[in-house]
mmCIF file of C-alpha atoms in Angstrom:
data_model
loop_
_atom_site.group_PDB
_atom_site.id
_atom_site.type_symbol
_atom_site.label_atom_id
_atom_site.label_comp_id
_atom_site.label_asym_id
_atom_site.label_seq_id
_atom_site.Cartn_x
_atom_site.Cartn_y
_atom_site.Cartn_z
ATOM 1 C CA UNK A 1 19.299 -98.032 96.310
ATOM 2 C CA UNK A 2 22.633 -98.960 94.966
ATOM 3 C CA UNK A 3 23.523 -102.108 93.269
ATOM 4 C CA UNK A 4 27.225 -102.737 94.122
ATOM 5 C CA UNK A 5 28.446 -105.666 92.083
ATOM 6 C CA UNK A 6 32.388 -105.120 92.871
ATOM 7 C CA UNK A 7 33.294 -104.885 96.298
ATOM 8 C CA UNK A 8 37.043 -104.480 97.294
ATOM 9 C CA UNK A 9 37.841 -103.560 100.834
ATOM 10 C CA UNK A 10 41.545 -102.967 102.297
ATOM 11 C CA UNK A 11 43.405 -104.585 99.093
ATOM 12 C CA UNK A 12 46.900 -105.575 98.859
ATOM 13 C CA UNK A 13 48.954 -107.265 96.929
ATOM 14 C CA UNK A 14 52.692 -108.468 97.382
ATOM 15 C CA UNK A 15 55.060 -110.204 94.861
ATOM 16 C CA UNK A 16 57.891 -111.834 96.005
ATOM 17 C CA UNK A 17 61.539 -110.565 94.111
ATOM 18 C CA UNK A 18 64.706 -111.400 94.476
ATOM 19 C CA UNK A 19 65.156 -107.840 96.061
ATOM 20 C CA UNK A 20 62.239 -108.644 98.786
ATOM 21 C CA UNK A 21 58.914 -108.099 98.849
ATOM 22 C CA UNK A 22 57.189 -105.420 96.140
ATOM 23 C CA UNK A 23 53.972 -103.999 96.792
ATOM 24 C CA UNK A 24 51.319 -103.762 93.925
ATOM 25 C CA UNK A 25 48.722 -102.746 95.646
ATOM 26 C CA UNK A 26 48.347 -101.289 99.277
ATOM 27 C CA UNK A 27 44.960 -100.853 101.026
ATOM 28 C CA UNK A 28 42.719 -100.299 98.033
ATOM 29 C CA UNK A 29 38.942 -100.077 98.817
ATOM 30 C CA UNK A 30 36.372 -99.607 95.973
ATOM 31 C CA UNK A 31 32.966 -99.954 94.586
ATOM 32 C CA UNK A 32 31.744 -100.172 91.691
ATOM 33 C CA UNK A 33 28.197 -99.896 90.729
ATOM 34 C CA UNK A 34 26.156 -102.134 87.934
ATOM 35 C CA UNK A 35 25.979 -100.280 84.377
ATOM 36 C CA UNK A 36 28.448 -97.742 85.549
ATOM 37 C CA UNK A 37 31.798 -96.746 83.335
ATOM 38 C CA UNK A 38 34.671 -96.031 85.030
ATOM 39 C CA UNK A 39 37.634 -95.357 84.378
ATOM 40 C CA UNK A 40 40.849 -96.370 86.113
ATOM 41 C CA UNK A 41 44.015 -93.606 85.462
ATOM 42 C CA UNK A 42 47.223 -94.485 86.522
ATOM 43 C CA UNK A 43 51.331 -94.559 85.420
ATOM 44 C CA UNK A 44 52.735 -97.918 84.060
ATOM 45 C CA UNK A 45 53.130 -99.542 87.687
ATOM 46 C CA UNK A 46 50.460 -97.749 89.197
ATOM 47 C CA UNK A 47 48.761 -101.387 90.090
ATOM 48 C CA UNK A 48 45.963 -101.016 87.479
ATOM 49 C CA UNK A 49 46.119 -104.167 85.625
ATOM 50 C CA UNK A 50 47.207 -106.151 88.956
ATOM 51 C CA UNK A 51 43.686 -105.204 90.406
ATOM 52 C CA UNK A 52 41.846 -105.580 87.436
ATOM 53 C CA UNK A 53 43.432 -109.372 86.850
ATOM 54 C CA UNK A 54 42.255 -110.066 90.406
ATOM 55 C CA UNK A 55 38.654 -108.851 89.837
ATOM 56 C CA UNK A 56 38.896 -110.956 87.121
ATOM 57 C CA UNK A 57 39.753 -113.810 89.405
ATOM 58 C CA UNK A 58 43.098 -114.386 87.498
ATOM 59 C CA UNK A 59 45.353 -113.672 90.320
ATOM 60 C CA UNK A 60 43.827 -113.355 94.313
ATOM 61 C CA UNK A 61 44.917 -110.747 96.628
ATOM 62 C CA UNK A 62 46.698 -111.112 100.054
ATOM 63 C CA UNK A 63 43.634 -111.278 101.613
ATOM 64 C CA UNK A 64 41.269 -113.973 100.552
ATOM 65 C CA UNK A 65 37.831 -112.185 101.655
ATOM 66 C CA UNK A 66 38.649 -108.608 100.763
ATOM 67 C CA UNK A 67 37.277 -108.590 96.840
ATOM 68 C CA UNK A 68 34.142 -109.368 96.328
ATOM 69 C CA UNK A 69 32.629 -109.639 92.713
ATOM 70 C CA UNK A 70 28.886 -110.682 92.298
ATOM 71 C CA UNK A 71 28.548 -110.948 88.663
ATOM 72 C CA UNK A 72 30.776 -112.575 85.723
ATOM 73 C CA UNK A 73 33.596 -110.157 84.684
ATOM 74 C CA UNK A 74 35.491 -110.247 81.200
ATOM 75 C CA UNK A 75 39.234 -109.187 80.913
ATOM 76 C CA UNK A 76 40.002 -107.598 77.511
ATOM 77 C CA UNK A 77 43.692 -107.830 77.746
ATOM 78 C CA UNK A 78 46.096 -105.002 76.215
ATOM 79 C CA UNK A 79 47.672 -107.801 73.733
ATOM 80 C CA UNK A 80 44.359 -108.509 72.633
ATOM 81 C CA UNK A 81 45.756 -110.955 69.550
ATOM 82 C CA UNK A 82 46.217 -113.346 72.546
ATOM 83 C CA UNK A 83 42.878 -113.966 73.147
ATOM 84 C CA UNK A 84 42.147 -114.918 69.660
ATOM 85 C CA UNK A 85 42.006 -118.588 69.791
ATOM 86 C CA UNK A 86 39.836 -119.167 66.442
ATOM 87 C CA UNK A 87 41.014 -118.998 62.940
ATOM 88 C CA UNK A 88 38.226 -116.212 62.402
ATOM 89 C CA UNK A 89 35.637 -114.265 64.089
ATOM 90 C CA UNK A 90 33.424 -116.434 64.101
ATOM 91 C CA UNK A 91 35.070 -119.243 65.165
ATOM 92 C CA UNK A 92 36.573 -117.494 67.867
ATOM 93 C CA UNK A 93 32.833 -116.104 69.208
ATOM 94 C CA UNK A 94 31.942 -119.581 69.239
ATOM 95 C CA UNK A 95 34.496 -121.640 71.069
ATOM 96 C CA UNK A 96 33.449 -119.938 74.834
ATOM 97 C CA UNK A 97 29.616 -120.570 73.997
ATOM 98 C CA UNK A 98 30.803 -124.244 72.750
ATOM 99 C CA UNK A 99 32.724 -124.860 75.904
ATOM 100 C CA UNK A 100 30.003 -124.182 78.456
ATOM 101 C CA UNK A 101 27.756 -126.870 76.362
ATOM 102 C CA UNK A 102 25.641 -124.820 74.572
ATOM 103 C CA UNK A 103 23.307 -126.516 71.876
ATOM 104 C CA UNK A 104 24.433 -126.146 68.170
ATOM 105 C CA UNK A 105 21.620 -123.771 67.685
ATOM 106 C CA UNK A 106 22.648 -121.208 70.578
ATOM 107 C CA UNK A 107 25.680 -120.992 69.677
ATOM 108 C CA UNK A 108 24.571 -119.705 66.659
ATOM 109 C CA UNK A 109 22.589 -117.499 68.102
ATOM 110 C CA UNK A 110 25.526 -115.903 70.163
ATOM 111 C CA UNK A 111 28.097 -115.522 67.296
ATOM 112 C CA UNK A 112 25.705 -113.666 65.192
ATOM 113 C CA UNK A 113 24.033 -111.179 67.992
ATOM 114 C CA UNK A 114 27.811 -110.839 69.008
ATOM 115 C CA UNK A 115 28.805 -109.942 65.515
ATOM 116 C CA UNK A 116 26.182 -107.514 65.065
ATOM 117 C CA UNK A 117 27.019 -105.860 68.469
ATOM 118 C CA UNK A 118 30.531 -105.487 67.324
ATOM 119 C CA UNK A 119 30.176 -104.381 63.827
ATOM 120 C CA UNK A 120 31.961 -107.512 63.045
ATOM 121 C CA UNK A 121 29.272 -108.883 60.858
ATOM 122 C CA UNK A 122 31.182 -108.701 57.596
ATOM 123 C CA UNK A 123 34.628 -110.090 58.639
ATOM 124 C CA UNK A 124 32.970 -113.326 60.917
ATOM 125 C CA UNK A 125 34.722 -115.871 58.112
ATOM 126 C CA UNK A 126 37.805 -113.334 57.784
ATOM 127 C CA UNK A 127 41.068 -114.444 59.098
ATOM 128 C CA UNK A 128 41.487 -113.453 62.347
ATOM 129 C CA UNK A 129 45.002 -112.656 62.681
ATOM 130 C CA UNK A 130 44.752 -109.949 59.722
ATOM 131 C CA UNK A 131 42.086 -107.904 61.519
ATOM 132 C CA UNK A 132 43.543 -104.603 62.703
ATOM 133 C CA UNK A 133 44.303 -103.740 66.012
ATOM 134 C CA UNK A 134 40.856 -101.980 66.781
ATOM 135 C CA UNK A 135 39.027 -104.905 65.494
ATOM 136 C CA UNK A 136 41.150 -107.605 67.338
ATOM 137 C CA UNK A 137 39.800 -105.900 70.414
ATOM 138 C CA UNK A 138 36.190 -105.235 69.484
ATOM 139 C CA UNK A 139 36.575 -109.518 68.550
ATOM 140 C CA UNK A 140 37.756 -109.989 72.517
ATOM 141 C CA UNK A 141 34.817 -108.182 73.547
ATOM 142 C CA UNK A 142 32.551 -110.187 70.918
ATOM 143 C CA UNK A 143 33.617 -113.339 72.235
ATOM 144 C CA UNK A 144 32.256 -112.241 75.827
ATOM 145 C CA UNK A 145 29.157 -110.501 74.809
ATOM 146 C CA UNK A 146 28.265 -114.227 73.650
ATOM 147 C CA UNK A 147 28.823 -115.659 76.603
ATOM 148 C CA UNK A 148 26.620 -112.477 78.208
ATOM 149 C CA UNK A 149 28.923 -111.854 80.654
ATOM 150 C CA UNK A 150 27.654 -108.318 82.364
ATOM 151 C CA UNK A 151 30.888 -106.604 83.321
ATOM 152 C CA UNK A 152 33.803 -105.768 80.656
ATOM 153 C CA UNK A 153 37.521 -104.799 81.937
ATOM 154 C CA UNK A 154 39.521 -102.928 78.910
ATOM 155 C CA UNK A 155 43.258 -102.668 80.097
ATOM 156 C CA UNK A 156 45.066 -100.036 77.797
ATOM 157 C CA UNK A 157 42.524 -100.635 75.325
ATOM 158 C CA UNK A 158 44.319 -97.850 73.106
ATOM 159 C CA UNK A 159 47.290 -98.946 72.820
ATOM 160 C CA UNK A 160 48.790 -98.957 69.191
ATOM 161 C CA UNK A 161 46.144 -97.933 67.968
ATOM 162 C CA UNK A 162 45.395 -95.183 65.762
ATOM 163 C CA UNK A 163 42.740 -92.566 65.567
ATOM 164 C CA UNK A 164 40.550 -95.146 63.226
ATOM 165 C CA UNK A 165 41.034 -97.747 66.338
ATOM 166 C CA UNK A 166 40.159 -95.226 69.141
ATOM 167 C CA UNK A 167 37.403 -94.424 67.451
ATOM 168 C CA UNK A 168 36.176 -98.052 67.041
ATOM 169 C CA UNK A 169 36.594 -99.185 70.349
ATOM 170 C CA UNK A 170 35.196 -95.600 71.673
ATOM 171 C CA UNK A 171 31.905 -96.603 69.875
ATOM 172 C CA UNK A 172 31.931 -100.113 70.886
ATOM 173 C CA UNK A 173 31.865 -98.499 74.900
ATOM 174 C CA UNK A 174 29.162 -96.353 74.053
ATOM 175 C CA UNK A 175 27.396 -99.192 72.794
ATOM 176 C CA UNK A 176 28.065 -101.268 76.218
ATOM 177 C CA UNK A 177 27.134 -98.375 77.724
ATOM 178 C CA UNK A 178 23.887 -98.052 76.299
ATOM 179 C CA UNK A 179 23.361 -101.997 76.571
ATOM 180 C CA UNK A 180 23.777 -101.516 80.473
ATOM 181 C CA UNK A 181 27.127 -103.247 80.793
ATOM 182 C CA UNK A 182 29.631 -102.114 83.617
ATOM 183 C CA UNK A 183 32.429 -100.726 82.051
ATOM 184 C CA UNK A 184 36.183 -100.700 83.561
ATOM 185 C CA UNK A 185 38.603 -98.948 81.428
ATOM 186 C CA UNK A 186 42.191 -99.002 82.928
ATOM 187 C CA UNK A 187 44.379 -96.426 80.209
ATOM 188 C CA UNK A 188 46.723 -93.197 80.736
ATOM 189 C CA UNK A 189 45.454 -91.761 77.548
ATOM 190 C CA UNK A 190 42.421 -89.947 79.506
ATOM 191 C CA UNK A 191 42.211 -87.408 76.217
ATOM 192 C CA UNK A 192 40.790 -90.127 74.279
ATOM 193 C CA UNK A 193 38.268 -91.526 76.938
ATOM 194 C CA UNK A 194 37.533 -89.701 79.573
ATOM 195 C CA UNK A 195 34.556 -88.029 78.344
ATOM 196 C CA UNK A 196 33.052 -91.227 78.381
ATOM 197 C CA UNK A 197 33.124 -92.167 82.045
ATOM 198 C CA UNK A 198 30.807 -91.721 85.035
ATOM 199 C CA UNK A 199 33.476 -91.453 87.229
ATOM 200 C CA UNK A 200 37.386 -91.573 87.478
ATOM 201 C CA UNK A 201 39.441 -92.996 89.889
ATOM 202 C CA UNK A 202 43.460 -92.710 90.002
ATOM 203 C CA UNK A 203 46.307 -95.244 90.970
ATOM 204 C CA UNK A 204 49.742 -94.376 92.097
ATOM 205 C CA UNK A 205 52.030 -96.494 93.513
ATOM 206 C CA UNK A 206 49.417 -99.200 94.091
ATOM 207 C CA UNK A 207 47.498 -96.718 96.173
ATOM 208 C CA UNK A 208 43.933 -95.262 95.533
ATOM 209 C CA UNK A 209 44.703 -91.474 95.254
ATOM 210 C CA UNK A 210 41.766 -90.113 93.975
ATOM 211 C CA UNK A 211 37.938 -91.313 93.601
ATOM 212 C CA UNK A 212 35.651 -88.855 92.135
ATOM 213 C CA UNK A 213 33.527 -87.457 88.877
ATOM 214 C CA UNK A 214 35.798 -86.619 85.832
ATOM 215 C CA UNK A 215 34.965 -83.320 86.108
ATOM 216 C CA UNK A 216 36.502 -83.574 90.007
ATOM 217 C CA UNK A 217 39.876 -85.714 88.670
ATOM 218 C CA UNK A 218 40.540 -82.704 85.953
ATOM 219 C CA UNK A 219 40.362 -80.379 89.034
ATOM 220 C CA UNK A 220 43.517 -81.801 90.914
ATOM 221 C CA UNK A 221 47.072 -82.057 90.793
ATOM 222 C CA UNK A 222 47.114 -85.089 88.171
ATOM 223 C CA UNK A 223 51.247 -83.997 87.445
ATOM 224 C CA UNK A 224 51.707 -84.982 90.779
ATOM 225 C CA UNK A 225 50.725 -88.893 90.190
ATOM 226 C CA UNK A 226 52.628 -88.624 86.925
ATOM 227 C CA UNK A 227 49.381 -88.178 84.634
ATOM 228 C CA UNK A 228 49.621 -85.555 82.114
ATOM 229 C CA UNK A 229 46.456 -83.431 82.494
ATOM 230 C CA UNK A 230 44.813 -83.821 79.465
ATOM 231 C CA UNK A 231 43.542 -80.155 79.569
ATOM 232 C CA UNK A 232 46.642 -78.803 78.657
ATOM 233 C CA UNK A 233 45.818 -79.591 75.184
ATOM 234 C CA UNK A 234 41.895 -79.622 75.310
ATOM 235 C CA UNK A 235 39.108 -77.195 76.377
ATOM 236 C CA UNK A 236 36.923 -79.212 78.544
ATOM 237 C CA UNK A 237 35.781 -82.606 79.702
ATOM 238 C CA UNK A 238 33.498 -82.977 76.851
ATOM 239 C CA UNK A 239 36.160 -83.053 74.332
ATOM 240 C CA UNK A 240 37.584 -85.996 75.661
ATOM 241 C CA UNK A 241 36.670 -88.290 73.843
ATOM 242 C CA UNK A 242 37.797 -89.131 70.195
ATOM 243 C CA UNK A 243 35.122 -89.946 68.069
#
């Protein structure tokens, strides 16, 4: 039996310009499965990181009832320096935990398991804002394993980084992986990823064009919805992944 815990039927989503309406997202109906990685391909535009904000309840859709989410979902944003809100590691773990009135001693708790999850252990009193740019985002993800929140959302978690940073977070979503976390990774760098997901689904245009195994997305037209097949440059599914 499956055990659905995001539910998004008939999406859309319309912003108001000062050239009319703009569609983000038209008519997009997914599931997604508990402990499952998937990842979301798509163009700048596509509508990825509109639909992932409004699983994450930041923004809500045109239609009130058609996302339903039935477990706590954190956003790892692309900028992820702008989630840092503590002076270090630590600190930073610790203020969610703090906030939702945790005693002195669980916080504790959190901000060293979350540490230790990361591989953060040894910079947790290291200033923050000097961590690189694979560490900033293994921090955002730190700061919601302490709060134990079962779903993580990584939009363009590659970006700027290089091959030292892909390889940290890559390990860091094999870890969730093997913790049973679901796993939503919204990037157009499929080479470095891909091989890591149970299943692919594509964006264009704020349209669901393709919803399949990763094996299935290599197999179509990708060019087409302005992805660059990453097979062009590597043998087979299994190679993408940079580790």
């Amino acid at each position: 039996m499956s055990d659905v815990v995001i539910s998004i039927n008939n999406l859309s989503k319309n912003f108001h310009t000062a050239a009319g309406e703009k569609a983000a997202l038209k008519n997009v109906s997914l599931q997604v499965e508990r402990g499952e990685c998937l990842v979301i391909g798509g163009e700048n535009g596509s509508g990825k990181s509109v639909l992932m904000s409004i699983i994450a309840g930041l923004m809500e859709g045109d239609q009130a009832d058609s996302v339903k989410v039935n477990e706590r979902v954190g956003l790892v944003f692309q900028e992820a320096e702008t989630q840092i809100l503590g002076e270090t590691p630590a600190e930073d773990i610790a203020f969610g935990p703090k906030n939702l009135g945790w005693s002195k001693q669980e916080v504790q708790a959190a901000v060293e398991g979350a540490l230790a999850q990361t591989g953060l252990t040894d910079k947790a009193d290291f200033p923050a804002r000097f961590l690189s740019g694979g560490e900033k985002r293994r921090l955002a993800v730190a700061c919601m394993l302490a709060m134990k929140l079962p779903t993580i959302i990584l939009d363009e978690p590659y970006a700027n980084l290089d091959f030292g940073g892909v390889r940290q977070v890559n390990a860091l979503i094999r870890q969730l992986k093997a913790d049973g976390k679901t796993v939503l990774i919204l990037t157009h760098e499929l080479e470095k990823c891909l091989g890591l997901a149970d299943r692919f689904v594509v964006l264009f245009r704020g349209e669901k064009v393709f919803d399949g195994s990763p094996a299935q997305g290599l197999e179509q037209k990708l060019e087409e919805w302005n992805i660059r097949n990453p097979l062009t440059s590597y043998n087979s599914l299994k190679d993408l992944v940079w580790e």
